[in-house]
Structures are given as C-alpha cells and as structure tokens.
XYZ file of C-alpha atoms in Angstrom:
334
model
C 81.804 18.828 -92.574
C 81.121 20.780 -95.764
C 77.805 20.310 -97.561
C 78.055 18.503 -100.899
C 78.035 20.797 -103.894
C 74.629 20.934 -105.589
C 74.562 21.177 -109.354
C 72.441 20.744 -112.464
C 73.562 18.964 -115.625
C 71.552 20.521 -118.449
C 71.213 18.325 -121.515
C 71.750 19.665 -125.011
C 70.188 19.040 -127.500
C 66.808 19.358 -125.814
C 63.429 20.894 -126.611
C 62.047 21.858 -129.985
C 63.081 19.847 -133.016
C 62.763 21.113 -136.580
C 59.450 19.320 -137.166
C 57.840 20.747 -134.030
C 59.140 24.224 -134.748
C 57.631 24.014 -138.245
C 54.271 22.725 -136.983
C 53.854 25.371 -134.277
C 54.951 28.116 -136.671
C 52.414 26.807 -139.204
C 49.534 27.432 -136.803
C 50.918 30.833 -135.775
C 51.307 31.966 -139.408
C 47.875 30.586 -140.354
C 46.288 32.638 -137.557
C 48.068 35.752 -138.809
C 47.169 35.121 -142.440
C 43.585 33.874 -142.235
C 42.558 35.235 -138.840
C 40.998 33.315 -135.968
C 39.671 30.769 -135.674
C 41.994 28.276 -137.316
C 41.062 24.677 -136.583
C 43.710 22.079 -135.748
C 42.974 18.355 -135.997
C 44.419 16.693 -132.870
C 47.084 18.420 -130.792
C 49.497 20.118 -133.186
C 52.314 18.668 -131.042
C 52.034 16.709 -127.813
C 52.602 19.503 -125.333
C 50.047 20.977 -122.944
C 51.661 24.436 -122.817
C 51.963 24.802 -126.595
C 48.338 23.806 -127.110
C 46.986 26.200 -124.460
C 49.135 29.052 -125.834
C 47.808 28.537 -129.359
C 44.253 28.235 -128.051
C 44.658 31.654 -126.443
C 45.613 33.049 -129.867
C 42.522 31.633 -131.569
C 43.328 28.054 -132.530
C 40.525 25.557 -131.972
C 41.641 21.964 -131.458
C 39.304 19.196 -132.618
C 39.550 15.429 -132.781
C 38.111 14.885 -136.257
C 37.355 16.788 -139.466
C 33.587 16.625 -139.002
C 33.959 19.042 -136.069
C 35.368 21.687 -138.428
C 32.758 23.941 -140.129
C 32.523 23.373 -143.888
C 34.901 25.594 -145.819
C 37.029 26.491 -142.771
C 40.807 26.194 -142.425
C 42.191 23.078 -140.718
C 45.804 22.247 -139.877
C 46.850 18.613 -139.623
C 49.224 17.886 -136.750
C 52.940 17.102 -136.897
C 52.241 13.400 -136.286
C 50.756 12.795 -139.736
C 47.383 11.568 -140.947
C 46.065 8.703 -143.045
C 44.925 9.354 -146.649
C 41.276 9.066 -145.595
C 41.694 12.191 -143.431
C 42.731 14.193 -146.503
C 39.716 12.778 -148.352
C 37.361 13.796 -145.524
C 38.768 17.317 -145.680
C 38.105 17.499 -149.432
C 34.541 16.279 -148.925
C 33.902 19.069 -146.401
C 35.633 21.639 -148.636
C 38.117 22.402 -145.877
C 41.236 24.427 -146.560
C 43.706 21.809 -145.296
C 47.264 22.685 -144.317
C 49.396 19.631 -143.654
C 51.955 20.254 -140.877
C 53.125 16.626 -140.801
C 56.812 16.460 -139.886
C 58.803 15.715 -143.058
C 60.547 12.869 -141.231
C 57.150 11.255 -140.595
C 56.211 11.864 -144.236
C 59.384 9.946 -145.172
C 58.074 6.909 -143.263
C 54.699 7.265 -145.042
C 56.490 7.208 -148.410
C 58.441 4.117 -147.363
C 55.200 2.380 -146.348
C 53.563 3.167 -149.694
C 56.600 2.025 -151.668
C 56.992 -1.309 -149.868
C 53.239 -1.930 -150.022
C 53.310 -1.300 -153.773
C 56.006 -3.993 -153.987
C 53.721 -6.300 -151.969
C 55.900 -6.530 -148.861
C 54.595 -7.324 -145.415
C 55.495 -4.262 -143.313
C 56.194 -4.608 -139.600
C 55.635 -1.182 -138.059
C 57.378 -0.909 -134.696
C 55.464 1.564 -132.546
C 52.930 2.167 -129.811
C 49.352 1.129 -130.396
C 46.980 4.094 -130.597
C 49.675 6.727 -131.142
C 48.606 9.234 -133.809
C 51.765 8.705 -135.826
C 51.193 4.943 -135.939
C 47.559 5.447 -136.989
C 48.627 7.801 -139.779
C 51.384 5.539 -141.115
C 49.205 2.412 -140.902
C 46.531 4.215 -142.902
C 48.892 4.475 -145.876
C 48.813 0.702 -146.451
C 46.469 -0.986 -143.949
C 46.421 -4.296 -145.817
C 50.207 -4.610 -145.629
C 51.085 -3.162 -142.201
C 50.976 -4.889 -138.842
C 51.979 -3.217 -135.612
C 54.766 -4.595 -133.438
C 54.421 -2.905 -130.056
C 57.842 -3.612 -128.545
C 60.002 -6.734 -128.124
C 57.310 -8.710 -126.305
C 54.968 -8.397 -129.302
C 57.358 -10.135 -131.700
C 55.912 -13.610 -131.098
C 52.538 -12.407 -132.436
C 53.933 -11.540 -135.864
C 52.576 -13.504 -138.828
C 53.843 -12.856 -142.380
C 52.914 -14.283 -145.776
C 56.457 -14.645 -147.131
C 59.455 -14.547 -144.748
C 61.641 -13.481 -147.699
C 59.532 -10.391 -148.398
C 59.173 -8.495 -145.141
C 60.526 -5.129 -143.970
C 60.424 -3.204 -140.699
C 59.627 0.502 -140.278
C 59.208 2.437 -137.042
C 57.491 5.298 -135.318
C 59.939 8.228 -135.227
C 59.822 8.879 -131.466
C 60.729 5.508 -129.967
C 63.521 4.436 -127.668
C 66.455 3.660 -129.940
C 67.638 0.788 -127.743
C 64.206 -0.813 -127.380
C 63.603 -0.541 -131.124
C 66.912 -2.259 -131.866
C 66.010 -4.980 -129.354
C 62.686 -5.457 -131.167
C 64.476 -5.641 -134.528
C 66.989 -8.173 -133.162
C 64.160 -10.398 -131.947
C 62.352 -10.050 -135.273
C 65.496 -11.061 -137.147
C 65.811 -14.164 -134.984
C 62.394 -15.224 -136.259
C 62.742 -13.677 -139.731
C 66.417 -13.786 -140.823
C 65.626 -12.170 -144.210
C 63.886 -9.176 -142.617
C 64.844 -5.993 -144.469
C 65.547 -2.636 -142.833
C 64.266 0.764 -143.964
C 66.487 2.632 -146.461
C 67.393 5.105 -143.696
C 66.816 5.304 -139.961
C 63.150 5.987 -139.152
C 63.749 7.168 -135.579
C 64.259 10.893 -136.015
C 67.569 12.624 -135.378
C 66.082 14.710 -132.540
C 64.769 11.683 -130.650
C 68.145 9.934 -131.017
C 70.129 13.022 -129.998
C 68.046 13.704 -126.884
C 68.311 10.084 -125.778
C 72.069 10.050 -126.390
C 72.818 13.061 -124.176
C 70.518 11.760 -121.427
C 72.462 8.478 -121.472
C 75.700 10.430 -121.057
C 74.614 12.392 -117.992
C 72.274 9.894 -116.292
C 74.968 7.870 -114.450
C 76.004 11.019 -112.559
C 72.456 12.061 -111.655
C 70.548 11.428 -108.459
C 67.430 12.700 -110.213
C 66.602 13.427 -113.855
C 63.761 15.825 -114.582
C 62.370 15.774 -118.094
C 60.064 18.604 -119.125
C 57.292 17.247 -121.331
C 53.712 16.041 -121.424
C 52.554 12.536 -120.570
C 51.152 11.990 -124.095
C 54.511 12.888 -125.667
C 56.140 9.615 -126.679
C 59.636 11.032 -127.006
C 59.399 12.773 -123.589
C 58.231 9.596 -121.842
C 61.073 7.689 -123.531
C 63.628 10.188 -122.151
C 62.664 9.307 -118.578
C 62.880 5.594 -119.377
C 66.279 6.022 -121.037
C 67.592 8.032 -118.064
C 66.564 5.326 -115.608
C 67.983 2.604 -117.853
C 71.293 4.463 -118.074
C 71.769 4.750 -114.323
C 69.841 7.743 -112.976
C 68.603 6.975 -109.473
C 65.199 8.561 -110.177
C 63.414 10.189 -113.092
C 60.323 12.395 -113.369
C 58.271 13.928 -116.179
C 56.730 17.366 -115.567
C 54.873 19.894 -117.695
C 55.768 22.817 -115.446
C 58.313 23.669 -112.742
C 55.536 23.906 -110.158
C 54.982 20.142 -110.453
C 58.461 19.377 -109.061
C 58.100 17.979 -105.566
C 60.668 18.969 -102.927
C 60.945 15.377 -101.729
C 62.359 14.420 -105.144
C 65.315 16.689 -104.419
C 65.914 15.613 -100.842
C 69.461 14.283 -100.457
C 70.254 14.888 -104.146
C 73.442 16.641 -105.234
C 73.267 16.270 -109.024
C 70.089 16.797 -111.018
C 69.832 16.193 -114.761
C 67.437 18.327 -116.771
C 66.214 17.820 -120.320
C 63.035 18.296 -122.335
C 61.097 16.522 -125.037
C 61.157 17.596 -128.675
C 57.831 19.452 -128.372
C 58.802 21.620 -125.383
C 59.609 25.357 -125.644
C 62.834 26.214 -123.812
C 61.126 28.826 -121.623
C 59.654 25.927 -119.611
C 63.143 24.505 -119.055
C 64.378 27.921 -117.877
C 61.524 27.999 -115.352
C 62.645 24.597 -114.061
C 66.213 25.872 -113.678
C 64.955 28.914 -111.764
C 62.869 26.633 -109.528
C 65.903 24.434 -108.819
C 68.151 27.466 -108.181
C 65.739 28.629 -105.474
C 66.331 25.273 -103.794
C 70.116 25.483 -103.876
C 70.816 24.035 -107.311
C 72.166 27.222 -108.839
C 75.239 25.777 -110.530
C 74.280 24.742 -114.072
C 76.592 22.957 -116.514
C 75.295 22.473 -120.041
C 76.370 19.099 -121.435
C 76.373 19.092 -125.248
C 76.689 16.002 -127.444
C 75.429 17.366 -130.791
C 74.600 20.601 -132.571
C 71.287 20.654 -134.425
C 70.952 22.991 -137.404
C 68.238 21.292 -139.446
C 65.240 23.433 -140.403
C 62.133 22.685 -142.472
C 60.237 25.134 -144.656
C 56.552 25.777 -143.922
C 53.901 23.677 -145.721
C 53.646 24.506 -149.413
C 49.968 25.481 -149.295
C 50.644 28.003 -146.533
C 53.735 29.450 -148.229
C 51.720 29.924 -151.430
C 49.015 31.919 -149.600
C 51.598 33.948 -147.679
C 53.278 34.871 -150.958
C 49.952 35.846 -152.526
C 49.097 38.011 -149.513
C 52.517 39.628 -149.685
C 52.089 40.436 -153.393
C 48.573 41.770 -152.808
C 49.911 43.979 -150.030
C 52.675 45.295 -152.294
C 50.154 46.039 -155.051
C 47.928 47.870 -152.572
C 50.845 50.008 -151.409
C 51.764 50.823 -155.033
C 48.192 51.842 -155.679
C 48.427 54.397 -152.858
C 51.784 55.842 -153.938
C 51.888 59.412 -155.340
C 52.835 58.144 -158.812
C 49.623 56.131 -159.034
C 47.074 58.649 -157.849
C-alpha cells in the first residue's frame, strides 16, 4: 500500500500588508535618519519577531508618551491613536511621527464626520484593542463598542433613525456581517460606512484561507497571539472546514503531533508577518516529509502607501543638506 502524498497548500496573499510595510519602514528610516534610540509607542505592529528585530536596531518600545524623554522622537504605531495622544506628545515637545495605517485613519475620519453630524456610532470591534481605543478617542461621546454578535442586545441609541456602524479593520468579515445583520434587525435604519472598513488585506487573507481550508487536515498560521487578523485567520480556517488550526510565531513551535496522520497542511500568515518566517515554516515541514508546496493565489496585492509626511520632509531636508555638503567639497567650490 503506497503512503498518501504529503503536501502543503500555501496561501497567497499572506504576510505584510501595505500599512504594516509602511509602519515598519517608518521605524527603520527614522533610526537611519535620527539615530538610535527612536521611541515607539506600543508595538509598531503586532508581531513578536518584528518588534525584537527593531529593538536590536535601537528602537525602544514604550506603552505611553510619558515614558519618552522630553524632546525625543516617538513613532505612533500602525493601529492609530486618539487625539489626546497627539496632545500629550506636543506637551512633552516630542517629535511625533504618525505611522497609523491610512486605512485606519479613514475610519477615524468617518468617526469624526458622523460625530459632527450628531450620529450615534456603533463601532464593531474587540474591547481593549489599540485600534478600537484610537478610533473611540476621536468621538468618545458618540461611539459605543459592539464586541461581536452577542453584544448587540446591549446597544442603546438616542435616535434609531440616526445611527451608523463602523468597524475595526482586522475583524472576521463573516462575523462582522453577522453582527451588522443582528444590528439591522434591531435598528432597521442603521446606516453603513461609505466604504468597507475591514481592510483589503484582512479580507484577502481570509478569502484564500476559506478556499484551501476544506482540503486541509491542519492549517498553520504564522502570527502573534495579540495580532487580531492572525487570530481571525485560524478561526476562519476552522469555520471553513480545516480539521485543525494553530497559530505560531516561529517554526520551532510546531508540534510533531499536529502533523501526525496529516496529508495536506495549509500555511498562511497574518498581515504583520515577514515572509522569512513563513519560509522557515515550509523548511520545517519539508524536513518532516511535506516537501511538495503548491501556492494557491486568489488575489494580487499591489497597493503601497508613502511614508508619513513628517518623516518624508526630514528625509528630503537631510538629502538636500547632504547634496549641499558634497557641492561644498567639490573642486569648483574650494
């Protein structure tokens, strides 16, 4: 009897999204431009490996602005911050660089606009998540959190004809739509955001996982436990038919018993995960007989975001100063 063929279905898109790429690059460029240390409020993105790598280069991660020495450089994370955080930075004369993902900033703008029009805003998201805290801080008197479908019964609004829902960008698409459906049962005039708040990268990664999960004995998602979109990928895989699902930061965390009896393993990674960690997982699986890898692609992602304006301005100034210095040393200027 021949042994069943062992294979890996590798999800694409996976890993870094445009917002994460921008945020990580922001810290890297700030270290080059200003020199170490550069302070970062909260984890720049929710990934253990990224944070430790940046720490090794001279980034210092803090929880709040008061931990940053007066006058120092601080980078705000990709998840966004409330207006009061910007005010605290001004009070401490910090050089603040805002690496908030532009798709999160879009939700902030929506919150401010609907609050200005005196809407009640139902923010679908996970209590305590940094993105939710940042968005809520834009209009605290108008926003109430709805933490999933089971929280819908707790919603209280002033005017059922003047209420809108917004969402955290890294949620399960299906669960969010279930929450919205329940809200609309209670509030038939509930308005939707002008455009989808769940980011393209979260949606794309969940879509490809749904496609491959029914064929998988095990799905391994590379990502950290505090990464909302990574945790959601495991949940989506299990909901779509994978027999088992696991979240790991590194290949070394994969347990051999997870693979016992498996023939097809799905592999993906959260939007804050560098692809080198996925390659290490593939190498780990190949050593255990899963050397055949088929990449399953459902979308091509080409979106990019420019670096924060305040950083680009300083980079340009440094570039011009460097050019002037070189001209000053040229033979024609001696």
